[in-house]
Structures are given as structure tokens and as C-alpha cells.
mmCIF file of C-alpha atoms and ligand atoms in Angstrom:
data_model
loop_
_atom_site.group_PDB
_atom_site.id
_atom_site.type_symbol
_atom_site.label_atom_id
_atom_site.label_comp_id
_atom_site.label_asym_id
_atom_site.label_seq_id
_atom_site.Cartn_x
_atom_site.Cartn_y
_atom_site.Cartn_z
ATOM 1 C CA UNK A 15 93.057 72.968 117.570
ATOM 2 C CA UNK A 16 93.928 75.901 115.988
ATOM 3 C CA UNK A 17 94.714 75.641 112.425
ATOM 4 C CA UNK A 18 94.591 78.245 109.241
ATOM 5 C CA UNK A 19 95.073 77.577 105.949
ATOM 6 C CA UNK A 20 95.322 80.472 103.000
ATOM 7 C CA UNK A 21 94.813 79.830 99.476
ATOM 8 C CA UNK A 22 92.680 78.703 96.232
ATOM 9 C CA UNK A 23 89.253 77.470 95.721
ATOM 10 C CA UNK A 24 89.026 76.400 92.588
ATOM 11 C CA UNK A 25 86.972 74.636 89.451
ATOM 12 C CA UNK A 26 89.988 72.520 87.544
ATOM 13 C CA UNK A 27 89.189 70.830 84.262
ATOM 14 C CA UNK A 28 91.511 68.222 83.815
ATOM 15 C CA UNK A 29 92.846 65.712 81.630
ATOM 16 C CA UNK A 30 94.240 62.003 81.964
ATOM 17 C CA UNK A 31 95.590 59.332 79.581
ATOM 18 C CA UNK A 32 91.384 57.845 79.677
ATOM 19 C CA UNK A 33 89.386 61.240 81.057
ATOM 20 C CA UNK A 34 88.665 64.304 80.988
ATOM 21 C CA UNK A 35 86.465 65.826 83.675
ATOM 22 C CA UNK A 36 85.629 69.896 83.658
ATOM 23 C CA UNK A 37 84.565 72.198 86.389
ATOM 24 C CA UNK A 38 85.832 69.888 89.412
ATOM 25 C CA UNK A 39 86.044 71.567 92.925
ATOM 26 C CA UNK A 40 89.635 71.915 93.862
ATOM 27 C CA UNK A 41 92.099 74.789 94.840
ATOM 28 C CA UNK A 42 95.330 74.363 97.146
ATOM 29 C CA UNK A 43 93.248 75.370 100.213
ATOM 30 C CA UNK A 44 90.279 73.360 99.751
ATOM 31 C CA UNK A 45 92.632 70.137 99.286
ATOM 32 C CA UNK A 46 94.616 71.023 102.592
ATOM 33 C CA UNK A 47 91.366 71.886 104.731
ATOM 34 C CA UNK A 48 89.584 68.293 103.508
ATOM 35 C CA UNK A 49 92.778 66.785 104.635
ATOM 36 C CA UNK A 50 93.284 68.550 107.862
ATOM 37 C CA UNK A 51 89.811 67.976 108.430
ATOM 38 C CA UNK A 52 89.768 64.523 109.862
ATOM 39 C CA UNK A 53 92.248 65.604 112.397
ATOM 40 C CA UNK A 54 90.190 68.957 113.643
ATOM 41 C CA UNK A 55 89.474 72.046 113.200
ATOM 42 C CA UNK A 56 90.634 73.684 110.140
ATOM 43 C CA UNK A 57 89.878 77.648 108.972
ATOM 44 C CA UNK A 58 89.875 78.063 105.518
ATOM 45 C CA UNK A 59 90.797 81.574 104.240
ATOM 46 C CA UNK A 60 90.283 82.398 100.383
ATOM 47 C CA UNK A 61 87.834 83.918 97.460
ATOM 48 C CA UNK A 62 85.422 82.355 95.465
ATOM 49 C CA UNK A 63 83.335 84.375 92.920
ATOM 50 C CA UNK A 64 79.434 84.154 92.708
ATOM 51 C CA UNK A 65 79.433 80.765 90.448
ATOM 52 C CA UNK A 66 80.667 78.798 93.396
ATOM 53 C CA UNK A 67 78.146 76.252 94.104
ATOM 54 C CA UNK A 68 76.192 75.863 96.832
ATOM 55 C CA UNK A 69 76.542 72.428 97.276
ATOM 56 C CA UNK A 70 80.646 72.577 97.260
ATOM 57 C CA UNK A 71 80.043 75.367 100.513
ATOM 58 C CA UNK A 72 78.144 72.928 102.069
ATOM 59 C CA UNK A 73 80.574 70.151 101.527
ATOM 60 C CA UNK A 74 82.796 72.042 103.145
ATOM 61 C CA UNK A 75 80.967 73.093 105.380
ATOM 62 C CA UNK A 76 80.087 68.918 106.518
ATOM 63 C CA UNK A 77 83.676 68.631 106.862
ATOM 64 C CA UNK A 78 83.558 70.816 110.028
ATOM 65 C CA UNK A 79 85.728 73.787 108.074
ATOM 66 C CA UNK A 80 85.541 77.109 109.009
ATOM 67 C CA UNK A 81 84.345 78.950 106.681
ATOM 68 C CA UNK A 82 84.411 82.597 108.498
ATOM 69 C CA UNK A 83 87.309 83.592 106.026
ATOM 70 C CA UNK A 84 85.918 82.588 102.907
ATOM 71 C CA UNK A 85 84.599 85.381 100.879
ATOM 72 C CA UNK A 86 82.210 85.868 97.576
ATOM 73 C CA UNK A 87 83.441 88.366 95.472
ATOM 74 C CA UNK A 88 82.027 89.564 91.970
ATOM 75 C CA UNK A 89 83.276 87.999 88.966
ATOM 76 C CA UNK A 90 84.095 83.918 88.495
ATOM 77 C CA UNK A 91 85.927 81.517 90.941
ATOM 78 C CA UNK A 92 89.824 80.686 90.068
ATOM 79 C CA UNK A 93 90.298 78.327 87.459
ATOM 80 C CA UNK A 94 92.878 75.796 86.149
ATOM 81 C CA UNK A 95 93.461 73.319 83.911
ATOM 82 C CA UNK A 96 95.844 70.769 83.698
ATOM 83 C CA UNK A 97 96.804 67.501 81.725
ATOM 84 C CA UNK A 98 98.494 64.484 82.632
ATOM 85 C CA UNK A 99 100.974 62.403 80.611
ATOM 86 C CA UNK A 100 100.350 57.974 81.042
ATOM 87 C CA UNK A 101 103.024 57.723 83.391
ATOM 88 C CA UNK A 102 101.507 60.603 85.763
ATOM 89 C CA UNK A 103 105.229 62.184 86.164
ATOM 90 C CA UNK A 104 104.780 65.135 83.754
ATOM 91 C CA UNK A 105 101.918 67.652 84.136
ATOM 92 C CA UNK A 106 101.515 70.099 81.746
ATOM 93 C CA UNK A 107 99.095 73.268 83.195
ATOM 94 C CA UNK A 108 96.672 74.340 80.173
ATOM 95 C CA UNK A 109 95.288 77.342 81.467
ATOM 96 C CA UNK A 110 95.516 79.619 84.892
ATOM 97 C CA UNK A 111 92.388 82.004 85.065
ATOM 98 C CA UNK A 112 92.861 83.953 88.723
ATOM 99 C CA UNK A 113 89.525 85.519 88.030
ATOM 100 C CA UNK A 114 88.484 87.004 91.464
ATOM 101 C CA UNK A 115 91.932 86.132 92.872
ATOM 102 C CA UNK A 116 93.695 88.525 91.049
ATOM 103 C CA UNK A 117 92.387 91.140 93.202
ATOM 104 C CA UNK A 118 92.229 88.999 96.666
ATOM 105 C CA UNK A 119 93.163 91.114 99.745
ATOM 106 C CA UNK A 120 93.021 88.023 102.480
ATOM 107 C CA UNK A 121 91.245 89.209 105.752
ATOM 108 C CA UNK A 122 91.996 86.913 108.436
ATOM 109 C CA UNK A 123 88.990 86.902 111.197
ATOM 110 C CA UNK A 124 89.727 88.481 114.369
ATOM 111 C CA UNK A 125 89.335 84.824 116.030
ATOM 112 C CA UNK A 126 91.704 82.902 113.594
ATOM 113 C CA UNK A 127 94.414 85.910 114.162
ATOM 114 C CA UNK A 128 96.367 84.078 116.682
ATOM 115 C CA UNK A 129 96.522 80.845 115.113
ATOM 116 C CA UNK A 130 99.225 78.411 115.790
ATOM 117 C CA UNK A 131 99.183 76.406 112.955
ATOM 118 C CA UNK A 132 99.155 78.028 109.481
ATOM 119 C CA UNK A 133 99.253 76.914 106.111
ATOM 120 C CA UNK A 134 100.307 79.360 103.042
ATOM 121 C CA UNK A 135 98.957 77.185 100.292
ATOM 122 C CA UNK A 136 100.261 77.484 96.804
ATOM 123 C CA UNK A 137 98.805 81.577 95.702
ATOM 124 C CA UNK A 138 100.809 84.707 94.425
ATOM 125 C CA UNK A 139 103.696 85.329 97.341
ATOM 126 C CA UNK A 140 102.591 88.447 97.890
ATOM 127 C CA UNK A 141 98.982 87.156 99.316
ATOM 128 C CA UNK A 142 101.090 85.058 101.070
ATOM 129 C CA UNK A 143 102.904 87.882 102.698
ATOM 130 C CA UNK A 144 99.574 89.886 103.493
ATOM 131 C CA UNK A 145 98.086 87.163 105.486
ATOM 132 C CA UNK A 146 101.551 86.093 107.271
ATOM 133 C CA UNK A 147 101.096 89.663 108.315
ATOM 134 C CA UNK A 148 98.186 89.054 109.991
ATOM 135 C CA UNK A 149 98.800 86.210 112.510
ATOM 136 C CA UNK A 150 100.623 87.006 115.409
ATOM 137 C CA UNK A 151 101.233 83.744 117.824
ATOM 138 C CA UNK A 152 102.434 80.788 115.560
ATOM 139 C CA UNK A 153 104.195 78.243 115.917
ATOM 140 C CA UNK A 154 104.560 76.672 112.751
ATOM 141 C CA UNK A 155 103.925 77.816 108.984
ATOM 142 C CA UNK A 156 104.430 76.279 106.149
ATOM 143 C CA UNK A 157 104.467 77.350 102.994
ATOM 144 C CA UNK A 158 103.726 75.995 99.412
ATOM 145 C CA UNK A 159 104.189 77.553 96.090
ATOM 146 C CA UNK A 160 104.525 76.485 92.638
ATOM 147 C CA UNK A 161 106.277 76.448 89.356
ATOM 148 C CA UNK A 162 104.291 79.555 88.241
ATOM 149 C CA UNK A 163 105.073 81.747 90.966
ATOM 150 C CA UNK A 164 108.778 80.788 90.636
ATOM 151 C CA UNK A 165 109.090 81.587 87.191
ATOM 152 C CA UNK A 166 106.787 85.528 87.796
ATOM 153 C CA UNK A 167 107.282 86.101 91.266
ATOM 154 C CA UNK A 168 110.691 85.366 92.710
ATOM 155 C CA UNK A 169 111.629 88.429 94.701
ATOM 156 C CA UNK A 170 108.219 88.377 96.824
ATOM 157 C CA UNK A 171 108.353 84.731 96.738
ATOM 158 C CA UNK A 172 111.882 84.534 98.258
ATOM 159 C CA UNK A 173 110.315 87.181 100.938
ATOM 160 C CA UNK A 174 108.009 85.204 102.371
ATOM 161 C CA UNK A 175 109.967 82.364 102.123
ATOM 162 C CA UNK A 176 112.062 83.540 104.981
ATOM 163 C CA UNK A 177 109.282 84.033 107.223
ATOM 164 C CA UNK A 178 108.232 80.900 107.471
ATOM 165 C CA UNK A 179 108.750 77.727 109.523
ATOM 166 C CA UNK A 180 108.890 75.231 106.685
ATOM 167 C CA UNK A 181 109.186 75.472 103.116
ATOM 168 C CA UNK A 182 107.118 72.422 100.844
ATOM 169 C CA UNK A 183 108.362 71.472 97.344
ATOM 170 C CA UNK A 184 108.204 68.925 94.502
ATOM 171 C CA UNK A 185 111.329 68.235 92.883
ATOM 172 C CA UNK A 186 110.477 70.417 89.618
ATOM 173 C CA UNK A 187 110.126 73.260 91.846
ATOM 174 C CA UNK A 188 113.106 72.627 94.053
ATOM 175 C CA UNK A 189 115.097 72.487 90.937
ATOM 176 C CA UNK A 190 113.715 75.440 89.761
ATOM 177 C CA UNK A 191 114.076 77.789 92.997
ATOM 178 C CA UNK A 192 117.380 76.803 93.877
ATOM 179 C CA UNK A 193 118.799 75.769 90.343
ATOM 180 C CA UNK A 194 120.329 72.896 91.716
ATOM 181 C CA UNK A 195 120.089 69.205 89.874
ATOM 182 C CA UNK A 196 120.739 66.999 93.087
ATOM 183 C CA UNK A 197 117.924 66.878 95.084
ATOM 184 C CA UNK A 198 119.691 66.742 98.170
ATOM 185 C CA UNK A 199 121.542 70.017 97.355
ATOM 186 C CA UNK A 200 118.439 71.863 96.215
ATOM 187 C CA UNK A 201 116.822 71.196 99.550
ATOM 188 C CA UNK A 202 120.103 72.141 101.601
ATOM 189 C CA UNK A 203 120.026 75.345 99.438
ATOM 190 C CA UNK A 204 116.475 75.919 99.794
ATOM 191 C CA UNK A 205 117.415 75.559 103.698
ATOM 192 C CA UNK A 206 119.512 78.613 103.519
ATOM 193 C CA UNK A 207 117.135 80.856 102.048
ATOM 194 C CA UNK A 208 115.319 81.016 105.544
ATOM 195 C CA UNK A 209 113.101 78.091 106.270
ATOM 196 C CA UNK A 210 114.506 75.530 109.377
ATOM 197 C CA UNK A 211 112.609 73.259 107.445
ATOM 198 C CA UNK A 212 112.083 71.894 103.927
ATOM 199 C CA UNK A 213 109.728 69.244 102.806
ATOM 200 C CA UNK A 214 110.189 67.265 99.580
ATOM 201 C CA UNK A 215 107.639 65.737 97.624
ATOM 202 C CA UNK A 216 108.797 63.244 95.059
ATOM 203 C CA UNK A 217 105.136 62.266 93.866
ATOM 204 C CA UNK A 218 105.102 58.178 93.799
ATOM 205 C CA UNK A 219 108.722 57.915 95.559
ATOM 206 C CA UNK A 220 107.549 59.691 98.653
ATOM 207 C CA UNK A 221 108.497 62.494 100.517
ATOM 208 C CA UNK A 222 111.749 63.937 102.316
ATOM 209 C CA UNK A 223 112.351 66.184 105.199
ATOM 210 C CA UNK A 224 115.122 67.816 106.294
ATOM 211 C CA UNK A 225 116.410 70.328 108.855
ATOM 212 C CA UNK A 226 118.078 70.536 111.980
ATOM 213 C CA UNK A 227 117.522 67.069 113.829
ATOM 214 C CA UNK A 228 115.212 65.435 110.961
ATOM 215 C CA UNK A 229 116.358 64.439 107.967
ATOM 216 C CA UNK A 230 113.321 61.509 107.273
ATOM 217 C CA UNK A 231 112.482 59.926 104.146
ATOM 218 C CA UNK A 232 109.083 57.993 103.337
ATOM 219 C CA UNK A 233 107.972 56.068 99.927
ATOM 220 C CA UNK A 234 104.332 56.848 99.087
ATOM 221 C CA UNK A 235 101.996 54.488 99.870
ATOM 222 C CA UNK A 236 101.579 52.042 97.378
ATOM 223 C CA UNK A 237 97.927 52.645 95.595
ATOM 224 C CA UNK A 238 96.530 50.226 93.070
ATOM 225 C CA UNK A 239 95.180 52.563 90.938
ATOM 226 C CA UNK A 240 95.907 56.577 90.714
ATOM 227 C CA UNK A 241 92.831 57.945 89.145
ATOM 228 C CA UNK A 242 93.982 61.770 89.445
ATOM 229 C CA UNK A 243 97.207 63.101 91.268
ATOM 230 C CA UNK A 244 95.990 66.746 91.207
ATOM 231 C CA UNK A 245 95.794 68.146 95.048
ATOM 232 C CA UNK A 246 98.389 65.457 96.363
ATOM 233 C CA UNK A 247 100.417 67.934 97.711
ATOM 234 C CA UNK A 248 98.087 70.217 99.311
ATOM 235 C CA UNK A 249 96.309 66.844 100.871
ATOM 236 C CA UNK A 250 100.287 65.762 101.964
ATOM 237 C CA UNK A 251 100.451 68.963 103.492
ATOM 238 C CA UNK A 252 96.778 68.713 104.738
ATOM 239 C CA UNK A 253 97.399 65.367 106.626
ATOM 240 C CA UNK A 254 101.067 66.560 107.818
ATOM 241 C CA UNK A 255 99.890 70.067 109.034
ATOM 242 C CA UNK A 256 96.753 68.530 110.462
ATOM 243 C CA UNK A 257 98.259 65.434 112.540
ATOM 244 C CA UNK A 258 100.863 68.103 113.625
ATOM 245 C CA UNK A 259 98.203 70.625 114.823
ATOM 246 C CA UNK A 260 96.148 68.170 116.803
ATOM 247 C CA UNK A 261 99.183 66.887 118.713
ATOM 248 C CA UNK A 262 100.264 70.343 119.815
ATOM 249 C CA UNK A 263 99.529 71.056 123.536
ATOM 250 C CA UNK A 264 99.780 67.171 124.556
ATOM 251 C CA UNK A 265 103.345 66.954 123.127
ATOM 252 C CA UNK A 266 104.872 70.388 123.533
ATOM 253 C CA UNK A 267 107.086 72.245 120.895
ATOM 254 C CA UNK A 268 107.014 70.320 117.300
ATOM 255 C CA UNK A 269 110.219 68.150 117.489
ATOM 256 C CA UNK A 270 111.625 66.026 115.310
ATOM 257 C CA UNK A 271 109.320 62.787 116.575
ATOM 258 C CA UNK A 272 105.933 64.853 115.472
ATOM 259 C CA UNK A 273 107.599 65.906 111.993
ATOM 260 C CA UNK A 274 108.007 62.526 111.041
ATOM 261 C CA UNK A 275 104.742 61.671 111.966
ATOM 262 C CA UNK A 276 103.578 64.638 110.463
ATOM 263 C CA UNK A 277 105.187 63.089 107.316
ATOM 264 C CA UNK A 278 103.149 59.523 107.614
ATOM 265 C CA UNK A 279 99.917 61.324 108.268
ATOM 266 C CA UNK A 280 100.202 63.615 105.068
ATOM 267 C CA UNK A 281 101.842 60.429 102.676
ATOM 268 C CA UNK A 282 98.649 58.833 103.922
ATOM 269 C CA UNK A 283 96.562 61.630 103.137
ATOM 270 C CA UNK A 284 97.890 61.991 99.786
ATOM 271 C CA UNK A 285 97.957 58.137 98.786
ATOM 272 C CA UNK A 286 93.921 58.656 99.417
ATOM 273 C CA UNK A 287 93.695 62.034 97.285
ATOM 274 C CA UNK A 288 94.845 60.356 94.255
ATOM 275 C CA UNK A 289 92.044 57.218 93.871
ATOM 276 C CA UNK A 290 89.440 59.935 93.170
ATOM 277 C CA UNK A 291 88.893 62.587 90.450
ATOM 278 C CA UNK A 292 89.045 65.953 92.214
ATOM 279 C CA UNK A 293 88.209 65.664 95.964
ATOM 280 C CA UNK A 294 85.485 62.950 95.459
ATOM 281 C CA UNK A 295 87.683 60.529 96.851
ATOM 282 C CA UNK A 296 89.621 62.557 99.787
ATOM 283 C CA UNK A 297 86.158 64.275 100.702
ATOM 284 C CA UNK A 298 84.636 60.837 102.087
ATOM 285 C CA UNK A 299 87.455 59.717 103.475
ATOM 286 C CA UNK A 300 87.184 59.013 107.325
ATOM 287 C CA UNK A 301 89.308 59.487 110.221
ATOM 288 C CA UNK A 302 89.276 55.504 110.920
ATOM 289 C CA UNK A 303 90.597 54.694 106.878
ATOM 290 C CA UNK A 304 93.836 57.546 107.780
ATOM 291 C CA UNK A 305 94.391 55.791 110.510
ATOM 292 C CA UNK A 306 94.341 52.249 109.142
ATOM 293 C CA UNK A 307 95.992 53.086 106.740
ATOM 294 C CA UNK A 308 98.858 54.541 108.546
ATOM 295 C CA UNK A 309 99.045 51.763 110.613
ATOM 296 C CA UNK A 310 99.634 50.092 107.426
ATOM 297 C CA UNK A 311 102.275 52.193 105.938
ATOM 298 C CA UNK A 312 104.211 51.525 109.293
ATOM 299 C CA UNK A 313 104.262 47.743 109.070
ATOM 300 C CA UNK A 314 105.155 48.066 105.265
ATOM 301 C CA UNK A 315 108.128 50.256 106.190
ATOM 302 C CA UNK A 316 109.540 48.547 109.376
ATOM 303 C CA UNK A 317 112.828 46.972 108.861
HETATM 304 P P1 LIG B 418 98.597 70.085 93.558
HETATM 305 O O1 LIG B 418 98.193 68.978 92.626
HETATM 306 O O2 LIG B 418 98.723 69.639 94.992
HETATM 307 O O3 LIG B 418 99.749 70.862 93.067
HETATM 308 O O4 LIG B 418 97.369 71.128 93.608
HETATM 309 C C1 LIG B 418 96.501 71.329 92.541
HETATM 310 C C2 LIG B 418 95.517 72.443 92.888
HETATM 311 O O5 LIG B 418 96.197 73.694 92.884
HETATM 312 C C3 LIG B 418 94.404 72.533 91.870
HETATM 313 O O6 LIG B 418 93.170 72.229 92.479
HETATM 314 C C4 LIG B 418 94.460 73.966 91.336
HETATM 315 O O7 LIG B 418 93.205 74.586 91.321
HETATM 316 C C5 LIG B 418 95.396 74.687 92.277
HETATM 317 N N1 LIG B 418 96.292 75.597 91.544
HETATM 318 C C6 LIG B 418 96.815 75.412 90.295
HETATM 319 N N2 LIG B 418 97.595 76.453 89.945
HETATM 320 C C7 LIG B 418 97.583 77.320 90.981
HETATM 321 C C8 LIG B 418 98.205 78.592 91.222
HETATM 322 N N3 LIG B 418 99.000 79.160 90.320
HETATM 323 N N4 LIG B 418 97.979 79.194 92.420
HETATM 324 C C9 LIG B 418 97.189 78.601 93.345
HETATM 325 N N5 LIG B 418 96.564 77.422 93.183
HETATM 326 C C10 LIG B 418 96.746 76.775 92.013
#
């Protein structure tokens, strides 16, 4: 298999209606890779400064990632810090330190260079941009972003958004890119600034998809108890950009078929993310539970 992802590692102190926990592992790419994970091979490119712990490499590491892109830098691993309201809808960010981010130059190894599958997880667009540079033989890239980057970085963000094979939003940022209140519109204008593809993420009403031939909508799978949302979209994207990776070669060109499966894999991905604090929950999570659990979300949505 031959996937990439870009983005954040990360220690996140954050914030519920009951907890507060400080100095969790997270970061967009270390969600996606422990998602994509279970499905294969998965090459995790970022920065983390010389307080990462040893013990979050080497959880990594278990996971079968590849961490031949991952560098140490001088200075203090990205940090952010977030709080949720009761109802989980409304998350207010308390504090963005890019600490050695600020100054990341991505180097994507020689080997990972012609990578099919890539994921630019939410970072500044213009890291973005430098590693899109730097693969040469995909066939699908996604891209992720966030309210942030929208707000300080629109010109490069709107850059690399036409690059790319598939644009991933929540509806705050949807609204926010395209200025559009409908989220129907917002994703048909977000389909005109480039992407033949945008995903939808409407936390615990699911996801959409749309673009030409595929226009799919799933609810989220219906959890007991959401412990911590933070990384649900970079595991969606995980599962999704996993599943999608590790049918490539036996089904051909990524049709409209493997999208939508794409989409159960990642909703199922997510629905797992969000019973733990952090990644303790999504870290131990097996191949055999994704699958069970899709197998579920099937029979729960079959008419
Ligand atoms: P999600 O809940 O899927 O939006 O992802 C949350 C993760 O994104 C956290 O683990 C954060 O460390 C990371 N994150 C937060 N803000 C940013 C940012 N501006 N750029 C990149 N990653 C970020």
C-alpha cells in the first residue's frame, strides 16, 4: 500500500463538561496514521521537538507507521488546547503554540516520493503546498484544513486547494471558506474552487460526499458515550483514506463504489476515536472491531 500522510504531532490539553486532561498525544497526522493503520501501511511525515516522548514514537512505531519522515527538531513539539461545550457541538480552541512547526520545511523520503495515496492533514497551506510538491505519481489527495488557516491563510490555502483530489470539511469551515449558509451550496461552491471532490463532516449527523457520480450521505455511528471528539476528523479521514488505499490495485481507479466505502470505513473510524481521551481509545483499536463494526453500521443503515 502506499500511503502518506503530512501534518501535526501534537501534545493537546483539553477540556470537557467533567475533565480536563493536559499534554495528550495528538496532532492531525498522528490521528490519520493510527486510523489508516489497521488497513496498512501508512508514512507519517511531520516535526516533533526534543520533548516528544519516547514512548509515543514507539506507539507509533507498534502501529506499523513509518516513521522515515518524522523529524526532531530543537525547541518544543506543537501544542493546542481546546475546550468543549456539554453538548460537544461548539469547540472553542484556547491556545495554538506551532513551536517547532513554525519553521517546518517537510522532506518527503526518496521512497515515499511516488506515493499514491496522500493525505494533507490540517497544517499552514503553504506546508501543504511544499510537500504536494514533492510527490509525483498520485492518485488521490486529500486535503484538510481548519478554521485557523481560513481566517490567516486564504490565498495559499485556496492554492493548494486546487491541487488536490478531494477537499475535507466540517460545516463551520465550509461556511467559512465559501461564505455560504446552506450546506449543500457551500460544498457545491467549495467544488468549484478545484477539488472533484468534497467531503463533509457534520460531527454526530455524519458525513457527506459529493462530486461527479457520488453524492453519499452517512449518519455517524451511534456511540453510547463520547468521551472526547478531538481527532474525529483526521481518524474519518484516516479510516476513509486508509480503506481507499488498500483497495487500490484490486479494484482499479477510485470510483464512486470505493468512495462510499471509503466513507463507512472513516465514520467507523471516527465513531471509535471519540470513546477515548486523546488516541487511547483509537490506538488499541483492532482491525477485527473496524470491521465489525462496519458490518454493523451497514445493517443499521439498510432500508
Ligand atoms: P480534529 O479534532 O480532527 O479537528 O483534530 C484535532 C487535532 O488537530 C488535535 O490533536 C490538534 O493537535 C490538531 N490541531 C489543532 N489545531 C491545529 C492547527 N492549526 N494545525 C494543525 N493541527 C492542529
Amino acid at each position: 500500500m502506499s500511503l502518506l500522510a503530512v501534518g501535526t504531532l501534537a501534545y493537546d490539553s483539553i477540556e470537557t463538561a467533567t475533565e480536563r486532561r493536559t499534554d495528550l498525544l495528538g496532532g492531525s497526522a498522528t490521528y490519520f496514521s493510527l486510523a489508516a493503520s489497521r488497513f496498512g501501511g501508512v508514512s507519517l511525515v511531520g516535526v516533533v521537538g526534543t520533548d516528544f516522548r519516547a514512548s509515543d514514537t514507539e506507539l507509533l512505531r507498534s502501529r506499523g507507521i513509518d516513521l522515515a519522515g518524522l523529524e526532531v527538531a530543537q525547541g518544543k513539539t506543537f501544542r493546542w488546547s481546546g475546550r468543549y461545550e456539554a453538548d460537544w457541538n461548539t469547540r472553542h480552541t484556547l491556545a495554538t503554540d506551532l513551536n517547532v512547526f513554525e519553521h517546518f520545511d517537510p522532506k518527503i523520503p526518496l521512497a515515499q516520493r511516488a506515493a499514491r495515496f496522500v493525505f494533507l492533514a490540517n497544517a499552514a497551506p503553504e506546508i501543504q503546498a511544499r510537500a504536494l510538491a514533492q510527490v509525483t505519481k498520485t492518485d488521490f489527495v486529500m486535503l484538510d484544513t481548519m478554521n485557523l488557516w481560513i481566517d490567516i491563510a486564504r490565498p495559499a490555502l485556496l492554492e493548494v486547494i486546487r491541487r488536490v483530489d478531494a477537499l475535507i470539511l466540517n460545516d463551520e469551515e465550509a461556511r467559512m471558506l465559501t461564505g455560504e449558509g446552506s450546506l449543500l451550496r457551500a460544498a457545491t461552491k467549495a467544488l468549484a474552487l478545484g477539488p472533484r471532490h468534497i467531503v463533509l463532516k457534520k460531527g454526530e449527523h455524519g458525513a457527506f460526499l459529493i462530486g461527479p457520480g457520488a453524492h453519499f450521505a452517512l449518519p455517524a455511528y451511534p456511540v453510547e458515550e463520547v468521551v472526547d471528539p478531538t481527532g474525529a476528523g483526521d481518524s474519518f479521514a484516516g479510516g476513509f483514506m486508509g480503506h481507499l488505499a488498500s483497495e487500490a490495485g484490486k479494484a482499479g481507479p477510485v470510483d464512486a463504489a470505493a468512495l462510499r466505502r471509503a466513507m463507512l470505513h472513516g465514520t467507523v473510524a471516527a465513531s471509535f476515536c471519540v470513546e477515548g481521551f486523546g488516541v487511547e481509545r483509537l490506538a488499541r483499536t483492532s482491525r477485527a472491531e473496524l470491521d465489525a463494526r462496519s458490518a454493523e453500521l451497514r445493517t443499521i443503515v439498510t432500508v
